[in-house]
CSV table of C-alpha atoms and ligand atoms in Angstrom, one decimal:
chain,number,residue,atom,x,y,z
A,1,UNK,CA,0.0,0.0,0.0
A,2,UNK,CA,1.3,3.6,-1.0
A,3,UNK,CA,1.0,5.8,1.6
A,4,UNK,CA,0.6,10.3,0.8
A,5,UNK,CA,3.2,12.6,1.7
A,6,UNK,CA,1.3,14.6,4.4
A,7,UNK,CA,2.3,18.5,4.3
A,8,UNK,CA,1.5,20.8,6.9
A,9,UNK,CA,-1.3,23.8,7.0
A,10,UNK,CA,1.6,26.5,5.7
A,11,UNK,CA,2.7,23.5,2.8
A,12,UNK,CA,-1.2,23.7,1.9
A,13,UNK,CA,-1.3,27.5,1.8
A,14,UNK,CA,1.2,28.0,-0.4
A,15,UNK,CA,-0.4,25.5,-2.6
A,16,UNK,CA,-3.7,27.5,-2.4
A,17,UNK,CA,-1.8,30.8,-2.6
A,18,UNK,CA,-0.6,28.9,-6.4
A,19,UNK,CA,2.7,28.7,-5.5
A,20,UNK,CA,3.5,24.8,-6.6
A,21,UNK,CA,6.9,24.7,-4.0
A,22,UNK,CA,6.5,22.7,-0.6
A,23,UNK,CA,9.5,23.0,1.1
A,24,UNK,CA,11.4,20.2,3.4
A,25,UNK,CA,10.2,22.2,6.7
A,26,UNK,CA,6.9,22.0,5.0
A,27,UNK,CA,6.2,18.3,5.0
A,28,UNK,CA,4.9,16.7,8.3
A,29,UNK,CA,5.2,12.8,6.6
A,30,UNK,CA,7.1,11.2,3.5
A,31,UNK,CA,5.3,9.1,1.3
A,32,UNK,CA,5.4,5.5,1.2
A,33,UNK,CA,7.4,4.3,-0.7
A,34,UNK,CA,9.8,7.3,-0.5
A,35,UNK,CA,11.6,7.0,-3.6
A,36,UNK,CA,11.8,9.8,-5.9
A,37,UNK,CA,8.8,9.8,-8.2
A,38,UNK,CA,4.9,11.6,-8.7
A,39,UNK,CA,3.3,10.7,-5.1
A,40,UNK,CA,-0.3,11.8,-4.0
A,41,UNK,CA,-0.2,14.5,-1.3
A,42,UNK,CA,-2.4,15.3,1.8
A,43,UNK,CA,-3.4,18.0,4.3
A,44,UNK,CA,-2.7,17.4,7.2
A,45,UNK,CA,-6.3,16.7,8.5
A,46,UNK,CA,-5.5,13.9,5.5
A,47,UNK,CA,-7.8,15.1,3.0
A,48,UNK,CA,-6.5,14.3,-0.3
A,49,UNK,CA,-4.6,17.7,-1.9
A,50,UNK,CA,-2.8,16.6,-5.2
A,51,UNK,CA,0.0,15.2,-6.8
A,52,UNK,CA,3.3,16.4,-6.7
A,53,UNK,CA,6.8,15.4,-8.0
A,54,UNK,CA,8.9,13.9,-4.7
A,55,UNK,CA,12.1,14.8,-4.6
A,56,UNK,CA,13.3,13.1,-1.4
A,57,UNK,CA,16.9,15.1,-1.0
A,58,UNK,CA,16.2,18.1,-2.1
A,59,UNK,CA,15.2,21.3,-0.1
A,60,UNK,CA,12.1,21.7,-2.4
A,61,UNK,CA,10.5,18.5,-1.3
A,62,UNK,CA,7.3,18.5,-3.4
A,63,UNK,CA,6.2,20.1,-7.3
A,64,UNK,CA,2.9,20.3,-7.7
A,65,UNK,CA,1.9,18.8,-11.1
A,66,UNK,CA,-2.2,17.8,-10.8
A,67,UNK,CA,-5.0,17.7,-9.1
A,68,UNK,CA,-6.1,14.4,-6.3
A,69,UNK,CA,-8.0,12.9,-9.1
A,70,UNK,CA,-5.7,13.0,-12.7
A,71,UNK,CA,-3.9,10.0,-13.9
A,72,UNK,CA,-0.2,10.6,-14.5
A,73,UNK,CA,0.8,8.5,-17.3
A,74,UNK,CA,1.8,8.8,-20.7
A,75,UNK,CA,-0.7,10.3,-21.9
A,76,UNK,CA,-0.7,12.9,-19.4
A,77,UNK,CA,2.5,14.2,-20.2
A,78,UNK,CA,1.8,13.8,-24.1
A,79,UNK,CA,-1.4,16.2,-23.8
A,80,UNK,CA,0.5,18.8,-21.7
A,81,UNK,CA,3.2,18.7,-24.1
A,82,UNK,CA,0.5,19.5,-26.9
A,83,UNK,CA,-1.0,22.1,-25.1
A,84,UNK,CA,2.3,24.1,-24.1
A,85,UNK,CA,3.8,23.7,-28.0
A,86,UNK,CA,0.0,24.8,-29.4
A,87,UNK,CA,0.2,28.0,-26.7
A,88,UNK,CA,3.6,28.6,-28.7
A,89,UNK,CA,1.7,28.7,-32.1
A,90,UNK,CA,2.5,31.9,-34.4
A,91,UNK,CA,6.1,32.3,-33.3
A,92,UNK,CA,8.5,33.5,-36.5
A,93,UNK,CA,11.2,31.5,-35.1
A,94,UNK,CA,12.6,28.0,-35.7
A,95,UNK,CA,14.3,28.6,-31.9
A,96,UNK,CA,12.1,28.8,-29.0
A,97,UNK,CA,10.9,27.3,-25.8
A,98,UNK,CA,7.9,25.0,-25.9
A,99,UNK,CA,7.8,24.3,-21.9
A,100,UNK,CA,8.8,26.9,-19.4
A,101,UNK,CA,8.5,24.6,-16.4
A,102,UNK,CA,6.4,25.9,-13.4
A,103,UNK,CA,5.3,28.7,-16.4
A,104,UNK,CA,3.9,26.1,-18.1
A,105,UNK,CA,2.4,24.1,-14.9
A,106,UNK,CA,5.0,21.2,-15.5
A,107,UNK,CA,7.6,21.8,-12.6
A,108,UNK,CA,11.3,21.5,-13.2
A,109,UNK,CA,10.7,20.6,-17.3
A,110,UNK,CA,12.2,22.8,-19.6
A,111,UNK,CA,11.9,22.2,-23.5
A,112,UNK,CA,13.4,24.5,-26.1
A,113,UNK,CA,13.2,24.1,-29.8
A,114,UNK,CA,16.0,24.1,-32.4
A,115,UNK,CA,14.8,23.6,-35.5
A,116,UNK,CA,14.5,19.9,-36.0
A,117,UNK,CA,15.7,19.3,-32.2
A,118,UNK,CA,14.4,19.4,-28.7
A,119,UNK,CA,16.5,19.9,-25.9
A,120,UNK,CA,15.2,18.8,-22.7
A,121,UNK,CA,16.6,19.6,-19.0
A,122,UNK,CA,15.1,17.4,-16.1
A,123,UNK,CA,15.8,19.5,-13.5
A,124,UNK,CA,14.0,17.8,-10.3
A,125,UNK,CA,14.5,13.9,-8.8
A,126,UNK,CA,10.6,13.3,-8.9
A,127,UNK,CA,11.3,14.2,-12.9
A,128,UNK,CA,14.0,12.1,-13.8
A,129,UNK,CA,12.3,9.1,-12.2
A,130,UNK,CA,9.7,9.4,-15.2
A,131,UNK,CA,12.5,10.3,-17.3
A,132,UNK,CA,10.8,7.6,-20.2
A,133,UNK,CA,7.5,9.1,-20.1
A,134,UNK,CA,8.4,12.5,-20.2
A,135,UNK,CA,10.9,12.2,-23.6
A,136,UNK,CA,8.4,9.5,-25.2
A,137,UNK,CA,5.2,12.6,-24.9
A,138,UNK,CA,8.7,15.0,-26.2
A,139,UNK,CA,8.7,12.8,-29.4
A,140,UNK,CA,5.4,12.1,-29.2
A,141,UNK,CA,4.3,16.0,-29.1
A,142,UNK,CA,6.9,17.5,-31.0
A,143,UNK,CA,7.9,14.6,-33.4
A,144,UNK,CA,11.9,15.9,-33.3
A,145,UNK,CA,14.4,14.1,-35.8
A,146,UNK,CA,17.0,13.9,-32.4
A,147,UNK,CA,16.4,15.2,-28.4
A,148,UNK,CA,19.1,16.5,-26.1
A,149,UNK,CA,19.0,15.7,-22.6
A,150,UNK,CA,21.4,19.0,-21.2
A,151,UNK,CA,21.2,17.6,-17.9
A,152,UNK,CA,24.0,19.3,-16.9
A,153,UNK,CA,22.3,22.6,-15.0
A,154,UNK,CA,24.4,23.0,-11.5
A,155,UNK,CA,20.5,22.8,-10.3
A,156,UNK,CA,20.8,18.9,-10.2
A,157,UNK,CA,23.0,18.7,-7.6
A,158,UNK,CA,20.5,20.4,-5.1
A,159,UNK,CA,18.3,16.9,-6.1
A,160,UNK,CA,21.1,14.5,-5.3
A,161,UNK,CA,21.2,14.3,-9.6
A,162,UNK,CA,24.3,13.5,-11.6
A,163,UNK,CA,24.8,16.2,-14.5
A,164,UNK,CA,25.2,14.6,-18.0
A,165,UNK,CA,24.4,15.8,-21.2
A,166,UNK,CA,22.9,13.1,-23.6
A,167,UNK,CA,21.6,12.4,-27.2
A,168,UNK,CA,18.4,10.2,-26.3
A,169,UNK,CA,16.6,9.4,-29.3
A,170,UNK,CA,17.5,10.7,-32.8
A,171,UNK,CA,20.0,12.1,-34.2
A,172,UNK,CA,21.5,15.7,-32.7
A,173,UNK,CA,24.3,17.6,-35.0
A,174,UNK,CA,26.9,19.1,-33.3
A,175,UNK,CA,25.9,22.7,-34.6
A,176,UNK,CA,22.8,24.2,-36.5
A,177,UNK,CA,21.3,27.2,-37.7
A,178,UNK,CA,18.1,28.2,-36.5
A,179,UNK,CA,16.0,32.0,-37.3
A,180,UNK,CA,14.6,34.2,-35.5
A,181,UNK,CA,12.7,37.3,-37.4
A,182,UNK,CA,14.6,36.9,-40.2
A,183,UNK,CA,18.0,36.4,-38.5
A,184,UNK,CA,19.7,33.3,-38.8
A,185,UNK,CA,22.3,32.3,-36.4
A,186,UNK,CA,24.5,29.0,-35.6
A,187,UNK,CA,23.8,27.4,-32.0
A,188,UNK,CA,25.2,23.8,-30.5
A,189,UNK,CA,22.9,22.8,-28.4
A,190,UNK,CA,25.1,20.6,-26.5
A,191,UNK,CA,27.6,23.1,-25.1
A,192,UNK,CA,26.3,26.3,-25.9
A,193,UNK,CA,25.4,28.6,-22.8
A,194,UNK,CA,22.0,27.7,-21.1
A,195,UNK,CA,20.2,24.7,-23.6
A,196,UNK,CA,22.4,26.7,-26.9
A,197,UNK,CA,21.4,30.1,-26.9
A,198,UNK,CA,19.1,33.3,-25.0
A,199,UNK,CA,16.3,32.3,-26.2
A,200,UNK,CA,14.5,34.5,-23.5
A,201,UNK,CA,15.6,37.4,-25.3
A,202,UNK,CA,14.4,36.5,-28.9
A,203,UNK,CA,11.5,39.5,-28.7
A,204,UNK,CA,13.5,42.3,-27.0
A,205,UNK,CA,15.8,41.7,-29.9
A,206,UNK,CA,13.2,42.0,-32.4
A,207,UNK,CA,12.0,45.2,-30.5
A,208,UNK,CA,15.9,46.4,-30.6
A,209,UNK,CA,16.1,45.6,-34.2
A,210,UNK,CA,12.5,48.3,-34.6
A,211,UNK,CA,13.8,50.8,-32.8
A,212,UNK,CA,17.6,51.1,-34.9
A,213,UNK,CA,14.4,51.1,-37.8
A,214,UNK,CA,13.2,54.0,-36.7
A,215,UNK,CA,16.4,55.6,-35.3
A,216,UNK,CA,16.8,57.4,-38.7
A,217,UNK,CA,17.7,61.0,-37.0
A,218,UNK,CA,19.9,63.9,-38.7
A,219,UNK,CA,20.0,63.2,-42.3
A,220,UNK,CA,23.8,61.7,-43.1
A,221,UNK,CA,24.5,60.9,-39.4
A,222,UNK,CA,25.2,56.8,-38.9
A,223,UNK,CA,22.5,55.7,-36.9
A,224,UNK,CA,25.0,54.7,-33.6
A,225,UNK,CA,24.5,51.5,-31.7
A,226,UNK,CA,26.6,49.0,-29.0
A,227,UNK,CA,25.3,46.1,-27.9
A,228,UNK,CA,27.1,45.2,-24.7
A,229,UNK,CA,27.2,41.6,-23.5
A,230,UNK,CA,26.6,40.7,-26.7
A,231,UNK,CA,27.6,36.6,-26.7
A,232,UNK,CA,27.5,35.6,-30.7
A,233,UNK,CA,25.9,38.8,-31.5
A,234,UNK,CA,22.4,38.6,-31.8
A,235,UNK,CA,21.6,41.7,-30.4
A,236,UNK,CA,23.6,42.9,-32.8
A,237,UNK,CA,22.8,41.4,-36.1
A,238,UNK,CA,18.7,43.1,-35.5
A,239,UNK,CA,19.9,46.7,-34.8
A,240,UNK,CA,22.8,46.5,-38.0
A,241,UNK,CA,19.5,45.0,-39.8
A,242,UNK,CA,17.1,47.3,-38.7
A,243,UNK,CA,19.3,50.3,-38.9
A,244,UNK,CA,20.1,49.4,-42.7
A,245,UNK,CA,16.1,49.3,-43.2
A,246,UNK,CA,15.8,52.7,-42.2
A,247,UNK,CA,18.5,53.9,-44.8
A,248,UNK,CA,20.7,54.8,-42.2
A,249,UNK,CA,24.7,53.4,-42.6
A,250,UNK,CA,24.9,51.3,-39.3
A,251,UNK,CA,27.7,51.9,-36.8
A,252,UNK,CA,27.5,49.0,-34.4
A,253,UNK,CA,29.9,48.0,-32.2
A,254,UNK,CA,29.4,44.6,-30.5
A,255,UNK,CA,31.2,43.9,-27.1
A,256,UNK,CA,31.9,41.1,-25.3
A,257,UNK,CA,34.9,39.7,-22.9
A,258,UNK,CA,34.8,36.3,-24.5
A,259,UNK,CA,37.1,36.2,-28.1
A,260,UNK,CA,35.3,33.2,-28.0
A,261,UNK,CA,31.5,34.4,-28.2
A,262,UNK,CA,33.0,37.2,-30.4
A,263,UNK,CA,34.0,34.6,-33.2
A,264,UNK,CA,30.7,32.8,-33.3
A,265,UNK,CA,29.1,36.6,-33.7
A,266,UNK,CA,31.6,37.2,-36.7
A,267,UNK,CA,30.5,33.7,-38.5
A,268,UNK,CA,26.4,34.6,-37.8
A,269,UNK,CA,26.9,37.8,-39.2
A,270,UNK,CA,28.6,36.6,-42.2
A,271,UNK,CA,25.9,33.9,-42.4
A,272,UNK,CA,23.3,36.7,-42.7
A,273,UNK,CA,25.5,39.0,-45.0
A,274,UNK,CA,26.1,41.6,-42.5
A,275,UNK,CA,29.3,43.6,-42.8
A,276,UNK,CA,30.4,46.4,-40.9
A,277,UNK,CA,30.1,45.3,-37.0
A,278,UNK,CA,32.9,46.3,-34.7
A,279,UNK,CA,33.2,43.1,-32.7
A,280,UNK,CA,34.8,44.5,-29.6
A,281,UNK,CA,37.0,42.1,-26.7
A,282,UNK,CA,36.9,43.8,-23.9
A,283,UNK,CA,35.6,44.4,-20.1
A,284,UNK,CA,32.2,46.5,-20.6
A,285,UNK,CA,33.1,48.0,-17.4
A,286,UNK,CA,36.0,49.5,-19.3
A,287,UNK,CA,34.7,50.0,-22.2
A,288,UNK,CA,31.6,52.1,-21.0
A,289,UNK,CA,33.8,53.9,-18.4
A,290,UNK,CA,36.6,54.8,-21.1
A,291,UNK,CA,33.5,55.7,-24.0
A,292,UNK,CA,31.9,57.7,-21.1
A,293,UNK,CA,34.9,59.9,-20.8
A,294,UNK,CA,35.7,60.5,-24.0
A,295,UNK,CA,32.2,62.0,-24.8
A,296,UNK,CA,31.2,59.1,-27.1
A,297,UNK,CA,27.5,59.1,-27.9
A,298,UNK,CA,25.1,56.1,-29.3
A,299,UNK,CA,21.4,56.1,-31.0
A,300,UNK,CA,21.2,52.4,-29.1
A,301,UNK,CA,22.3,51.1,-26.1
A,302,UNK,CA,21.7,47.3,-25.0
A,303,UNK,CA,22.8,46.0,-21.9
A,304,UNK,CA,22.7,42.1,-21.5
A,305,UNK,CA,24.9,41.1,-18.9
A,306,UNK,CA,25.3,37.7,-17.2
A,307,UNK,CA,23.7,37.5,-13.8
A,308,UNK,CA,25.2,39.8,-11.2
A,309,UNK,CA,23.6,37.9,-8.6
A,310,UNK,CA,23.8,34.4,-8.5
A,311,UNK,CA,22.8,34.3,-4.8
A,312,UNK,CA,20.9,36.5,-2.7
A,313,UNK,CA,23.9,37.5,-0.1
A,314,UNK,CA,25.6,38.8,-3.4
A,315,UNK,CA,22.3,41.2,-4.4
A,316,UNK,CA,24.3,44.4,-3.1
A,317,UNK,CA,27.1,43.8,-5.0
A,318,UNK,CA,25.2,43.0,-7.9
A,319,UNK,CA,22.8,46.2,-7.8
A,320,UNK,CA,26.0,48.7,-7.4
A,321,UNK,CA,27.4,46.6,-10.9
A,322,UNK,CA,24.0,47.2,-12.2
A,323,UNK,CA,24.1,51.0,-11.3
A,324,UNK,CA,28.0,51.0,-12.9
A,325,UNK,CA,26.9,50.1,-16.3
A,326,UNK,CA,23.6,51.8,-16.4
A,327,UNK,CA,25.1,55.6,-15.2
A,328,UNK,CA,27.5,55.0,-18.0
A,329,UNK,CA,25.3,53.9,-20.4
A,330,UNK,CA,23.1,56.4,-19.7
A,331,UNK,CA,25.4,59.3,-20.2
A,332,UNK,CA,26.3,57.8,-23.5
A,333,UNK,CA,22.8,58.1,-25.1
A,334,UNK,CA,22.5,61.0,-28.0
A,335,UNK,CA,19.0,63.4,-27.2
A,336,UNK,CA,16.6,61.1,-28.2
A,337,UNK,CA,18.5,57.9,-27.7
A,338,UNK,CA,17.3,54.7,-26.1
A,339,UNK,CA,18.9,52.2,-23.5
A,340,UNK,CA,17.5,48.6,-23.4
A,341,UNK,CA,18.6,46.9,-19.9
A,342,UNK,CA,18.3,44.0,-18.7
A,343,UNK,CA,19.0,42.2,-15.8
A,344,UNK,CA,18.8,38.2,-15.2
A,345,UNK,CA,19.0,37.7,-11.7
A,346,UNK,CA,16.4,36.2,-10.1
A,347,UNK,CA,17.4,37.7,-7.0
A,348,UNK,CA,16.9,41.1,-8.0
A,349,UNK,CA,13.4,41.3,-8.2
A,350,UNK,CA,11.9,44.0,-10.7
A,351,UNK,CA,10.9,46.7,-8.2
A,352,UNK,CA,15.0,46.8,-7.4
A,353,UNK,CA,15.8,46.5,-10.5
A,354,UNK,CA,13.5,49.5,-11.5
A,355,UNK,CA,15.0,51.5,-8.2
A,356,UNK,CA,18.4,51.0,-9.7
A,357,UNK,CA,17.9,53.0,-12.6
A,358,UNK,CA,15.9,55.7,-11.0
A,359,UNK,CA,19.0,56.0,-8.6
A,360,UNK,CA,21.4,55.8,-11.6
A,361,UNK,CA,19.1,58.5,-13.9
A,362,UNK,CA,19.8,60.9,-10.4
A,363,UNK,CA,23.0,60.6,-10.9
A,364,UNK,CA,23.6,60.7,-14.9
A,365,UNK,CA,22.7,64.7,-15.2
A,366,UNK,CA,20.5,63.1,-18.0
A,367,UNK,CA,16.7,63.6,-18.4
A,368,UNK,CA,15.4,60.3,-19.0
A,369,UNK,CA,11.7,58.2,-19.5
A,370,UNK,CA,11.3,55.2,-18.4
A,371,UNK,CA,9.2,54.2,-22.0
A,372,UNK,CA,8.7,50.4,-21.5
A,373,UNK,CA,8.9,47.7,-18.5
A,374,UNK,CA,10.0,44.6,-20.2
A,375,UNK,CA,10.2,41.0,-19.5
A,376,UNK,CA,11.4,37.7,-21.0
A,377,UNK,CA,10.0,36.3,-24.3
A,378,UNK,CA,5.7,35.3,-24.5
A,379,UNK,CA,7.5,31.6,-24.3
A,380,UNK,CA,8.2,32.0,-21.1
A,381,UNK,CA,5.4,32.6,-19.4
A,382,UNK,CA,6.2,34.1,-16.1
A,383,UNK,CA,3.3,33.1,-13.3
A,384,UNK,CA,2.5,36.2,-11.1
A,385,UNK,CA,2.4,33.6,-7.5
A,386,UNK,CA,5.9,32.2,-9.0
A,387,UNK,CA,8.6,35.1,-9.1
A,388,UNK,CA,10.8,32.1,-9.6
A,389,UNK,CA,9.1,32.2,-13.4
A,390,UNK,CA,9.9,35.9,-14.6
A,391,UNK,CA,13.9,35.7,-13.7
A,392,UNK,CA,14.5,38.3,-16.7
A,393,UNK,CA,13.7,41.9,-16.5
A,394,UNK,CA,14.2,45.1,-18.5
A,395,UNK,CA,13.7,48.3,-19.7
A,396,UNK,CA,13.4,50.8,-22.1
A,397,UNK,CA,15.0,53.5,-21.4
A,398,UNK,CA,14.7,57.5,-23.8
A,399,UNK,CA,17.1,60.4,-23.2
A,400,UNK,CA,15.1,63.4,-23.5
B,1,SAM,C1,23.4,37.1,-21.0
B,1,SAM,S1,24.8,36.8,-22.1
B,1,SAM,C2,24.4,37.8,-23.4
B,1,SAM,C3,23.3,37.2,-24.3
B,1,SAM,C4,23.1,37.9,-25.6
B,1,SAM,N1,22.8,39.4,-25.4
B,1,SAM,C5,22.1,37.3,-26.5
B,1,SAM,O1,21.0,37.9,-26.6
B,1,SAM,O2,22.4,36.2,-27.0
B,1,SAM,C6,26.1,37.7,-21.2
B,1,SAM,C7,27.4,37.8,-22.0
B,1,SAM,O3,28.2,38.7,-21.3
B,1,SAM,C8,29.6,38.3,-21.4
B,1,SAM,N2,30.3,39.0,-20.3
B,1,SAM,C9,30.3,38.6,-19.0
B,1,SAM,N3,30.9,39.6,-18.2
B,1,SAM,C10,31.4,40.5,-19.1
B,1,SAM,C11,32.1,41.7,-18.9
B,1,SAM,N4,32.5,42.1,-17.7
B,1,SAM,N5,32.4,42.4,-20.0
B,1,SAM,C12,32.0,42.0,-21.3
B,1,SAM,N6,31.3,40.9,-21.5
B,1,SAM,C13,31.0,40.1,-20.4
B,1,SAM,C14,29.6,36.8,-21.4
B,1,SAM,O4,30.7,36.4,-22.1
B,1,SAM,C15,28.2,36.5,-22.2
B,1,SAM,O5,28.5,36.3,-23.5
């Protein structure tokens, strides 16, 4: 006889509050037996409350996935595939994420799309132990020629997990080119950063790309633009495109610390055609500070960087970086010139995020409007009772 895990009257509420994370404190009872799996859950008057994945090591004990009544099988996970790829429907992209875990109501699942291939992170214990189901509904759903496991996210560790990265079923080529709005760039999805590339970014970068469109200003004049953090350039390759449209010549200069990253940007650029970016190695720090002093002055700036903060005591640390680069990219902006920010730390929560411009516009002598509030890509849907979902946040930023 299986027994429930039982949770306590705070593990309930957060269930209730739609929050599907019951922590270790949370949990008055382990379910019999206690291996890692989908296990039925109760109050702890023992009223039945739902199913969650188990994960019998980790600090987030339970994942809610269903309701007390749903069968879990096959099925299940085929149908919840479907729905999450036909909520992706319309997207002018052959790169994209089809299931944004919690965002999509299947805990600790992450599938992104390249082209042919899907690459699939199991990021929980109680996941992996229906490892078989889940990538049988992936082929099912999504009929791929090959699927990645990237099991190698440092998050696996925290579930007792080994990290591994895997061809299951198919075949997976090394390196491919995907597109994105009429972009085309090269990703390998089985060592590039994340699952291959920042997908999360695909629409600001199609709003970056508009904006150099309509950046058109003194008749002549280059239409001015850096993308900073820019990885292969993607960033990049919209605002040289979208700068071109407007019958503007481009001046873009793409930065990055990595000669690696800066060599795939120069092979996607050539793969679209694009001549004329300035790929830049260097420290942005440096860069901005040395371009700030000299007087330098951009149509576009986009600030990507890599996650200040990768845990919460480092969230002072990470806001003064934040304030760095945005002072200086501020002061850099021509009249009329926009700054598109971003920040991925989860652990800087938007309303910081937001107070860290304010405090760096105070100090920039600049006159600025805060034009847009933005966010990570439509495929990643970011739950408002799960902040955990909307890690990414930016802005859009005008110099009056
Ligand atoms: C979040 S990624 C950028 C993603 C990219 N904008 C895109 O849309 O594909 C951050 C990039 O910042 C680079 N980086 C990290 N620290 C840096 C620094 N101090 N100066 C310049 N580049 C840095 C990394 O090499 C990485 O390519």
């Amino acid at each position: 006889m299986s027994r429930p895990a039982v949770v306590s009257r705070r593990g309930s509420a957060r269930w209730t509050s739609g929050h599907p994370w019951i922590y270790r404190s949370d949990v008055v009872a382990s379910p019999e037996p206690a291996d890692a799996g989908v296990v039925a859950v109760a109050d702890a008057s023992g009223l039945p409350v739902g199913q969650a994945l188990w994960s019998p090591t980790s600090e987030i004990r339970l994942r809610r996935l269903a309701g007390p009544g749903e069968t879990i099988d096959a099925e299940w996970w085929e149908r919840r595939l479907e729905e999450a790829a036909h909520r992706r429907g319309g997207i002018d992209a052959t790169a994209y994420r089809v299931v944004h875990a919690e965002g999509d109501g299947l805990p600790s699942l992450v599938v992104d799309r390249y082209g042919p291939v899907a690459v699939v992170q199991l990021l929980s214990a109680g996941l992996e132990a229906r490892r078989h189901e889940v990538l049988d509904a992936v082929e099912a759903a999504l009929r791929p020629d090959g699927v990645l496991l990237r099991n190698d996210a440092g998050v696996r560790r925290h579930e007792g997990l080994p990290l591994a990265v895997e061809v299951v079923r198919g075949q997976v080529p090394d390196a491919l080119t995907v597109e994105e709005h009429g972009i085309r760039y090269r990703v390998e999805p089985a060592t590039g950063q994340k699952t291959g590339a920042f997908l999360d970014q695909r629409e600001n970068r199609r709003l970056a790309g508009r904006l150099a469109a309509g950046a058109a200003g003194r008749v002549g004049d280059p239409i001015r633009c850096l993308d900073a953090f820019a990885f292969h350039g993607s960033f990049a390759l919209h605002l040289s495109v979208g700068a071109r449209t407007s019958g503007a010549h481009p001046d873009i200069v793409a930065l990055d610390q990595s000669a690696d990253a800066l060599m795939r940007g120069r092979e996607n650029a050539s793969l679209n055609d694009i001549e004329g970016i300035r790929w830049v190695e260097a420290n942005a720090f440096d860069f901005l500070r040395a371009a700030a002093a000299d007087g330098d002055r951009y149509d576009l700036v986009v600030l990507d960087p890599p996650a200040f903060a990768k845990r919460r005591e480092s969230v002072p640390a990470a806001l003064r970086g934040y304030k760095e680069i945005n002072l200086r990219a501020m002061r850099l902006l021509r009249r009329g010139g926009r700054l598109l920010t971003f920040s991925c730390s989860y652990h800087v929560g938007r309303p910081s995020f937001l107070e860290m411009l304010g405090s760096a516009a105070a100090d920039s002598g600049r006159d600025l409007v805060l034009e847009r509030v933005l966010g990570a890509s439509a495929d990643h849907p970011e739950l408002l009772t799960v902040p955990e979902t909307g890690y990414l946040k930016g802005a859009l930023i005008r110099a009056l």
